[in-house]
Amino acid sequence: EIVLTQSPGTLSLSPGERATLSCRASQSVNSNYLAWYQQKPGQAPRLIIHGASSRATGIPDRFSGSGSETDFTLTISSLEPEDSAVYYCQQYGSSWTFGQGTKVEIK
Amino acid sequence: QVHLVESGGGLVKPGGSLRLSCAASGFTFSDYYMGWIRQAPGKGLEWLSYIGGSGRVKYYADSMKGRLSISRDNPKNSLYLQLDSLRADDTAVYFCAKSRGGPYYFQHWGQGTLVTVSS
């Protein structure tokens, strides 16, 4: 099973700042089959990025994904208050596993 | 517009069983893989199971293998998850989700149904 480790656990930043979230896989992710989800309290997760770098429909362009093999990054270029959430990475190249999440707090 | 609505959650005693349902609308149900994911209180997401469009192909997480069974009724646009031999650590919100097509990422999610296992 591919284990995904996300860092940091919590990120506390001000509006307008850049957020960089990391997702590291225990082995190479086939075909860069890596997705990112945003989850706000009491809500279902929402797809943000798939295929490591493709934005899902309706996602603002301040969200971008990058990386390959075992190291992936979600970047929020300029934080908005509504970006406060927990972000999960998920690999779907070999079975399906999620990272433990990174909480983004807006100061 | 894709709409997924889970039901069937509730309070169940340890060792008991529960059948969760997910009503789907807004897309051609039989064309898509569907999955179940759960989230224990205050914890992260855990993939449980995936089923192909025809219902013939099924995948299960090792952590719950033997205690859950996924199925679907395409004419009724419905997805199901049978949970057996439930334990306290199965307490979670259970989400159904629609794939992009094949068994890939989860493109759309329902709001979830809470299962509480307690005596």
PDB file of N, CA, C and O in Angstrom, chain A residues 33 35 37 39 42-47 50-51 88 90 92 95-100, chain B residues 37 39 43-47 50 59 62 95 100 103-107 109-112:
ATOM      1  N   TYR A  33      -0.929   9.856 -10.774  1.00  0.00           N
ATOM      2  CA  TYR A  33      -2.335   9.774 -10.381  1.00  0.00           C
ATOM      3  C   TYR A  33      -2.484  10.266  -8.936  1.00  0.00           C
ATOM      4  O   TYR A  33      -2.667   9.497  -8.006  1.00  0.00           O
ATOM      5  N   ALA A  35      -4.407  13.333  -6.551  1.00  0.00           N
ATOM      6  CA  ALA A  35      -5.454  14.354  -6.464  1.00  0.00           C
ATOM      7  C   ALA A  35      -5.354  15.093  -5.132  1.00  0.00           C
ATOM      8  O   ALA A  35      -4.799  14.579  -4.156  1.00  0.00           O
ATOM      9  N   TYR A  37      -7.887  17.434  -2.398  1.00  0.00           N
ATOM     10  CA  TYR A  37      -9.249  17.788  -2.014  1.00  0.00           C
ATOM     11  C   TYR A  37      -9.207  18.848  -0.913  1.00  0.00           C
ATOM     12  O   TYR A  37      -8.288  18.865  -0.093  1.00  0.00           O
ATOM     13  N   GLN A  39     -11.536  20.293   2.275  1.00  0.00           N
ATOM     14  CA  GLN A  39     -12.688  19.980   3.122  1.00  0.00           C
ATOM     15  C   GLN A  39     -12.852  21.043   4.199  1.00  0.00           C
ATOM     16  O   GLN A  39     -11.941  21.259   5.002  1.00  0.00           O
ATOM     17  N   GLY A  42     -17.772  20.310   8.558  1.00  0.00           N
ATOM     18  CA  GLY A  42     -19.154  19.921   8.344  1.00  0.00           C
ATOM     19  C   GLY A  42     -19.530  19.694   6.893  1.00  0.00           C
ATOM     20  O   GLY A  42     -20.705  19.462   6.593  1.00  0.00           O
ATOM     21  N   GLN A  43     -18.555  19.767   5.995  1.00  0.00           N
ATOM     22  CA  GLN A  43     -18.838  19.596   4.577  1.00  0.00           C
ATOM     23  C   GLN A  43     -18.122  18.367   4.021  1.00  0.00           C
ATOM     24  O   GLN A  43     -17.176  17.851   4.613  1.00  0.00           O
ATOM     25  N   ALA A  44     -18.582  17.933   2.851  1.00  0.00           N
ATOM     26  CA  ALA A  44     -17.894  16.867   2.134  1.00  0.00           C
ATOM     27  C   ALA A  44     -16.626  17.420   1.484  1.00  0.00           C
ATOM     28  O   ALA A  44     -16.530  18.626   1.223  1.00  0.00           O
ATOM     29  N   PRO A  45     -15.665  16.573   1.217  1.00  0.00           N
ATOM     30  CA  PRO A  45     -14.490  17.022   0.456  1.00  0.00           C
ATOM     31  C   PRO A  45     -14.890  17.496  -0.938  1.00  0.00           C
ATOM     32  O   PRO A  45     -15.886  17.052  -1.503  1.00  0.00           O
ATOM     33  N   ARG A  46     -14.058  18.388  -1.479  1.00  0.00           N
ATOM     34  CA  ARG A  46     -14.286  18.952  -2.813  1.00  0.00           C
ATOM     35  C   ARG A  46     -13.010  18.768  -3.612  1.00  0.00           C
ATOM     36  O   ARG A  46     -11.921  19.114  -3.136  1.00  0.00           O
ATOM     37  N   LEU A  47     -13.126  18.226  -4.807  1.00  0.00           N
ATOM     38  CA  LEU A  47     -11.959  18.000  -5.656  1.00  0.00           C
ATOM     39  C   LEU A  47     -11.357  19.327  -6.100  1.00  0.00           C
ATOM     40  O   LEU A  47     -12.062  20.209  -6.604  1.00  0.00           O
ATOM     41  N   HIS A  50      -6.511  17.132  -9.971  1.00  0.00           N
ATOM     42  CA  HIS A  50      -6.340  15.734 -10.329  1.00  0.00           C
ATOM     43  C   HIS A  50      -5.183  15.614 -11.301  1.00  0.00           C
ATOM     44  O   HIS A  50      -4.749  16.598 -11.902  1.00  0.00           O
ATOM     45  N   GLY A  51      -4.660  14.395 -11.450  1.00  0.00           N
ATOM     46  CA  GLY A  51      -3.509  14.211 -12.333  1.00  0.00           C
ATOM     47  C   GLY A  51      -2.322  15.059 -11.927  1.00  0.00           C
ATOM     48  O   GLY A  51      -1.539  15.489 -12.775  1.00  0.00           O
ATOM     49  N   TYR A  88      -6.449  17.433   1.631  1.00  0.00           N
ATOM     50  CA  TYR A  88      -5.996  16.049   1.580  1.00  0.00           C
ATOM     51  C   TYR A  88      -5.448  15.727   0.193  1.00  0.00           C
ATOM     52  O   TYR A  88      -6.043  16.127  -0.821  1.00  0.00           O
ATOM     53  N   GLN A  90      -4.544  12.426  -2.357  1.00  0.00           N
ATOM     54  CA  GLN A  90      -5.005  11.057  -2.570  1.00  0.00           C
ATOM     55  C   GLN A  90      -4.303  10.502  -3.798  1.00  0.00           C
ATOM     56  O   GLN A  90      -4.225  11.182  -4.831  1.00  0.00           O
ATOM     57  N   TYR A  92      -4.318   7.452  -6.698  1.00  0.00           N
ATOM     58  CA  TYR A  92      -5.215   6.462  -7.302  1.00  0.00           C
ATOM     59  C   TYR A  92      -4.493   5.660  -8.377  1.00  0.00           C
ATOM     60  O   TYR A  92      -5.116   5.120  -9.291  1.00  0.00           O
ATOM     61  N   SER A  95      -4.290   1.006  -5.996  1.00  0.00           N
ATOM     62  CA  SER A  95      -5.365   1.100  -5.008  1.00  0.00           C
ATOM     63  C   SER A  95      -5.653   2.596  -4.759  1.00  0.00           C
ATOM     64  O   SER A  95      -5.387   3.420  -5.631  1.00  0.00           O
ATOM     65  N   TRP A  96      -6.181   2.892  -3.590  1.00  0.00           N
ATOM     66  CA  TRP A  96      -6.577   4.294  -3.338  1.00  0.00           C
ATOM     67  C   TRP A  96      -6.255   4.614  -1.882  1.00  0.00           C
ATOM     68  O   TRP A  96      -6.754   3.947  -0.965  1.00  0.00           O
ATOM     69  N   THR A  97      -5.413   5.600  -1.663  1.00  0.00           N
ATOM     70  CA  THR A  97      -5.079   5.999  -0.299  1.00  0.00           C
ATOM     71  C   THR A  97      -5.057   7.516  -0.192  1.00  0.00           C
ATOM     72  O   THR A  97      -4.773   8.217  -1.175  1.00  0.00           O
ATOM     73  N   PHE A  98      -5.337   8.005   1.024  1.00  0.00           N
ATOM     74  CA  PHE A  98      -5.335   9.430   1.317  1.00  0.00           C
ATOM     75  C   PHE A  98      -4.185   9.761   2.272  1.00  0.00           C
ATOM     76  O   PHE A  98      -3.795   8.921   3.104  1.00  0.00           O
ATOM     77  N   GLY A  99      -3.702  10.997   2.180  1.00  0.00           N
ATOM     78  CA  GLY A  99      -2.812  11.507   3.203  1.00  0.00           C
ATOM     79  C   GLY A  99      -3.618  11.892   4.431  1.00  0.00           C
ATOM     80  O   GLY A  99      -4.857  11.869   4.410  1.00  0.00           O
ATOM     81  N   GLN A 100      -2.928  12.266   5.514  1.00  0.00           N
ATOM     82  CA  GLN A 100      -3.615  12.544   6.774  1.00  0.00           C
ATOM     83  C   GLN A 100      -4.157  13.969   6.847  1.00  0.00           C
ATOM     84  O   GLN A 100      -4.877  14.313   7.783  1.00  0.00           O
TER      85      GLN A 100
ATOM     86  N   ILE B  37     -16.192   6.152   0.998  1.00  0.00           N
ATOM     87  CA  ILE B  37     -15.076   6.649   1.801  1.00  0.00           C
ATOM     88  C   ILE B  37     -15.654   7.004   3.171  1.00  0.00           C
ATOM     89  O   ILE B  37     -16.792   7.464   3.262  1.00  0.00           O
ATOM     90  N   GLN B  39     -14.937   8.750   7.283  1.00  0.00           N
ATOM     91  CA  GLN B  39     -14.142   9.699   8.065  1.00  0.00           C
ATOM     92  C   GLN B  39     -14.570   9.602   9.523  1.00  0.00           C
ATOM     93  O   GLN B  39     -15.679  10.001   9.873  1.00  0.00           O
ATOM     94  N   LYS B  43     -10.942  12.850  12.312  1.00  0.00           N
ATOM     95  CA  LYS B  43      -9.848  12.157  11.626  1.00  0.00           C
ATOM     96  C   LYS B  43      -9.877  12.418  10.124  1.00  0.00           C
ATOM     97  O   LYS B  43     -10.696  13.195   9.629  1.00  0.00           O
ATOM     98  N   GLY B  44      -8.961  11.740   9.418  1.00  0.00           N
ATOM     99  CA  GLY B  44      -8.848  11.917   7.978  1.00  0.00           C
ATOM    100  C   GLY B  44      -9.759  10.981   7.193  1.00  0.00           C
ATOM    101  O   GLY B  44     -10.616  10.296   7.750  1.00  0.00           O
ATOM    102  N   LEU B  45      -9.552  10.974   5.897  1.00  0.00           N
ATOM    103  CA  LEU B  45     -10.387  10.200   4.987  1.00  0.00           C
ATOM    104  C   LEU B  45      -9.790   8.805   4.774  1.00  0.00           C
ATOM    105  O   LEU B  45      -8.577   8.644   4.688  1.00  0.00           O
ATOM    106  N   GLU B  46     -10.665   7.823   4.670  1.00  0.00           N
ATOM    107  CA  GLU B  46     -10.249   6.443   4.446  1.00  0.00           C
ATOM    108  C   GLU B  46     -11.088   5.839   3.325  1.00  0.00           C
ATOM    109  O   GLU B  46     -12.312   5.721   3.460  1.00  0.00           O
ATOM    110  N   TRP B  47     -10.445   5.447   2.221  1.00  0.00           N
ATOM    111  CA  TRP B  47     -11.154   4.779   1.138  1.00  0.00           C
ATOM    112  C   TRP B  47     -11.568   3.383   1.584  1.00  0.00           C
ATOM    113  O   TRP B  47     -10.791   2.662   2.206  1.00  0.00           O
ATOM    114  N   TYR B  50     -14.825   0.364  -4.043  1.00  0.00           N
ATOM    115  CA  TYR B  50     -15.141   0.917  -5.363  1.00  0.00           C
ATOM    116  C   TYR B  50     -15.906  -0.160  -6.128  1.00  0.00           C
ATOM    117  O   TYR B  50     -15.636  -1.357  -5.972  1.00  0.00           O
ATOM    118  N   TYR B  59     -13.762  -3.539  -5.594  1.00  0.00           N
ATOM    119  CA  TYR B  59     -12.519  -3.452  -4.860  1.00  0.00           C
ATOM    120  C   TYR B  59     -12.840  -3.092  -3.418  1.00  0.00           C
ATOM    121  O   TYR B  59     -13.762  -2.319  -3.154  1.00  0.00           O
ATOM    122  N   ASP B  62      -8.271  -3.436   2.493  1.00  0.00           N
ATOM    123  CA  ASP B  62      -7.910  -4.591   3.323  1.00  0.00           C
ATOM    124  C   ASP B  62      -8.403  -4.429   4.757  1.00  0.00           C
ATOM    125  O   ASP B  62      -8.743  -5.409   5.416  1.00  0.00           O
ATOM    126  N   PHE B  95     -19.196   8.505   3.279  1.00  0.00           N
ATOM    127  CA  PHE B  95     -19.509   9.275   2.076  1.00  0.00           C
ATOM    128  C   PHE B  95     -19.592   8.339   0.872  1.00  0.00           C
ATOM    129  O   PHE B  95     -18.749   7.439   0.728  1.00  0.00           O
ATOM    130  N   ARG B 100     -14.523   9.907 -11.897  1.00  0.00           N
ATOM    131  CA  ARG B 100     -14.503  10.643 -13.161  1.00  0.00           C
ATOM    132  C   ARG B 100     -15.052   9.759 -14.279  1.00  0.00           C
ATOM    133  O   ARG B 100     -15.628  10.250 -15.230  1.00  0.00           O
ATOM    134  N   PRO B 103     -11.987   3.920 -12.250  1.00  0.00           N
ATOM    135  CA  PRO B 103     -11.675   3.961 -10.813  1.00  0.00           C
ATOM    136  C   PRO B 103     -10.519   4.908 -10.513  1.00  0.00           C
ATOM    137  O   PRO B 103      -9.416   4.479 -10.171  1.00  0.00           O
ATOM    138  N   TYR B 104     -10.762   6.172 -10.642  1.00  0.00           N
ATOM    139  CA  TYR B 104      -9.699   7.157 -10.436  1.00  0.00           C
ATOM    140  C   TYR B 104      -9.997   7.994  -9.203  1.00  0.00           C
ATOM    141  O   TYR B 104     -10.282   7.456  -8.141  1.00  0.00           O
ATOM    142  N   TYR B 105      -9.910   9.317  -9.351  1.00  0.00           N
ATOM    143  CA  TYR B 105     -10.187  10.214  -8.232  1.00  0.00           C
ATOM    144  C   TYR B 105     -11.701  10.371  -8.104  1.00  0.00           C
ATOM    145  O   TYR B 105     -12.484   9.926  -8.945  1.00  0.00           O
ATOM    146  N   PHE B 106     -12.120  11.001  -6.992  1.00  0.00           N
ATOM    147  CA  PHE B 106     -13.536  11.168  -6.688  1.00  0.00           C
ATOM    148  C   PHE B 106     -13.967  12.577  -7.090  1.00  0.00           C
ATOM    149  O   PHE B 106     -13.599  13.550  -6.456  1.00  0.00           O
ATOM    150  N   GLN B 107     -14.760  12.632  -8.139  1.00  0.00           N
ATOM    151  CA  GLN B 107     -15.122  13.906  -8.750  1.00  0.00           C
ATOM    152  C   GLN B 107     -16.244  14.619  -8.001  1.00  0.00           C
ATOM    153  O   GLN B 107     -16.268  15.839  -7.924  1.00  0.00           O
ATOM    154  N   TRP B 109     -18.980  14.244  -4.425  1.00  0.00           N
ATOM    155  CA  TRP B 109     -19.217  13.583  -3.148  1.00  0.00           C
ATOM    156  C   TRP B 109     -20.608  13.904  -2.632  1.00  0.00           C
ATOM    157  O   TRP B 109     -21.127  14.998  -2.855  1.00  0.00           O
ATOM    158  N   GLY B 110     -21.191  12.943  -1.906  1.00  0.00           N
ATOM    159  CA  GLY B 110     -22.396  13.237  -1.151  1.00  0.00           C
ATOM    160  C   GLY B 110     -22.032  13.907   0.163  1.00  0.00           C
ATOM    161  O   GLY B 110     -20.842  14.095   0.464  1.00  0.00           O
ATOM    162  N   GLN B 111     -23.044  14.259   0.938  1.00  0.00           N
ATOM    163  CA  GLN B 111     -22.814  14.941   2.216  1.00  0.00           C
ATOM    164  C   GLN B 111     -22.497  13.971   3.360  1.00  0.00           C
ATOM    165  O   GLN B 111     -22.078  14.402   4.435  1.00  0.00           O
ATOM    166  N   GLY B 112     -22.715  12.689   3.134  1.00  0.00           N
ATOM    167  CA  GLY B 112     -22.338  11.694   4.130  1.00  0.00           C
ATOM    168  C   GLY B 112     -23.478  11.318   5.060  1.00  0.00           C
ATOM    169  O   GLY B 112     -24.440  12.067   5.239  1.00  0.00           O
TER     170      GLY B 112
END
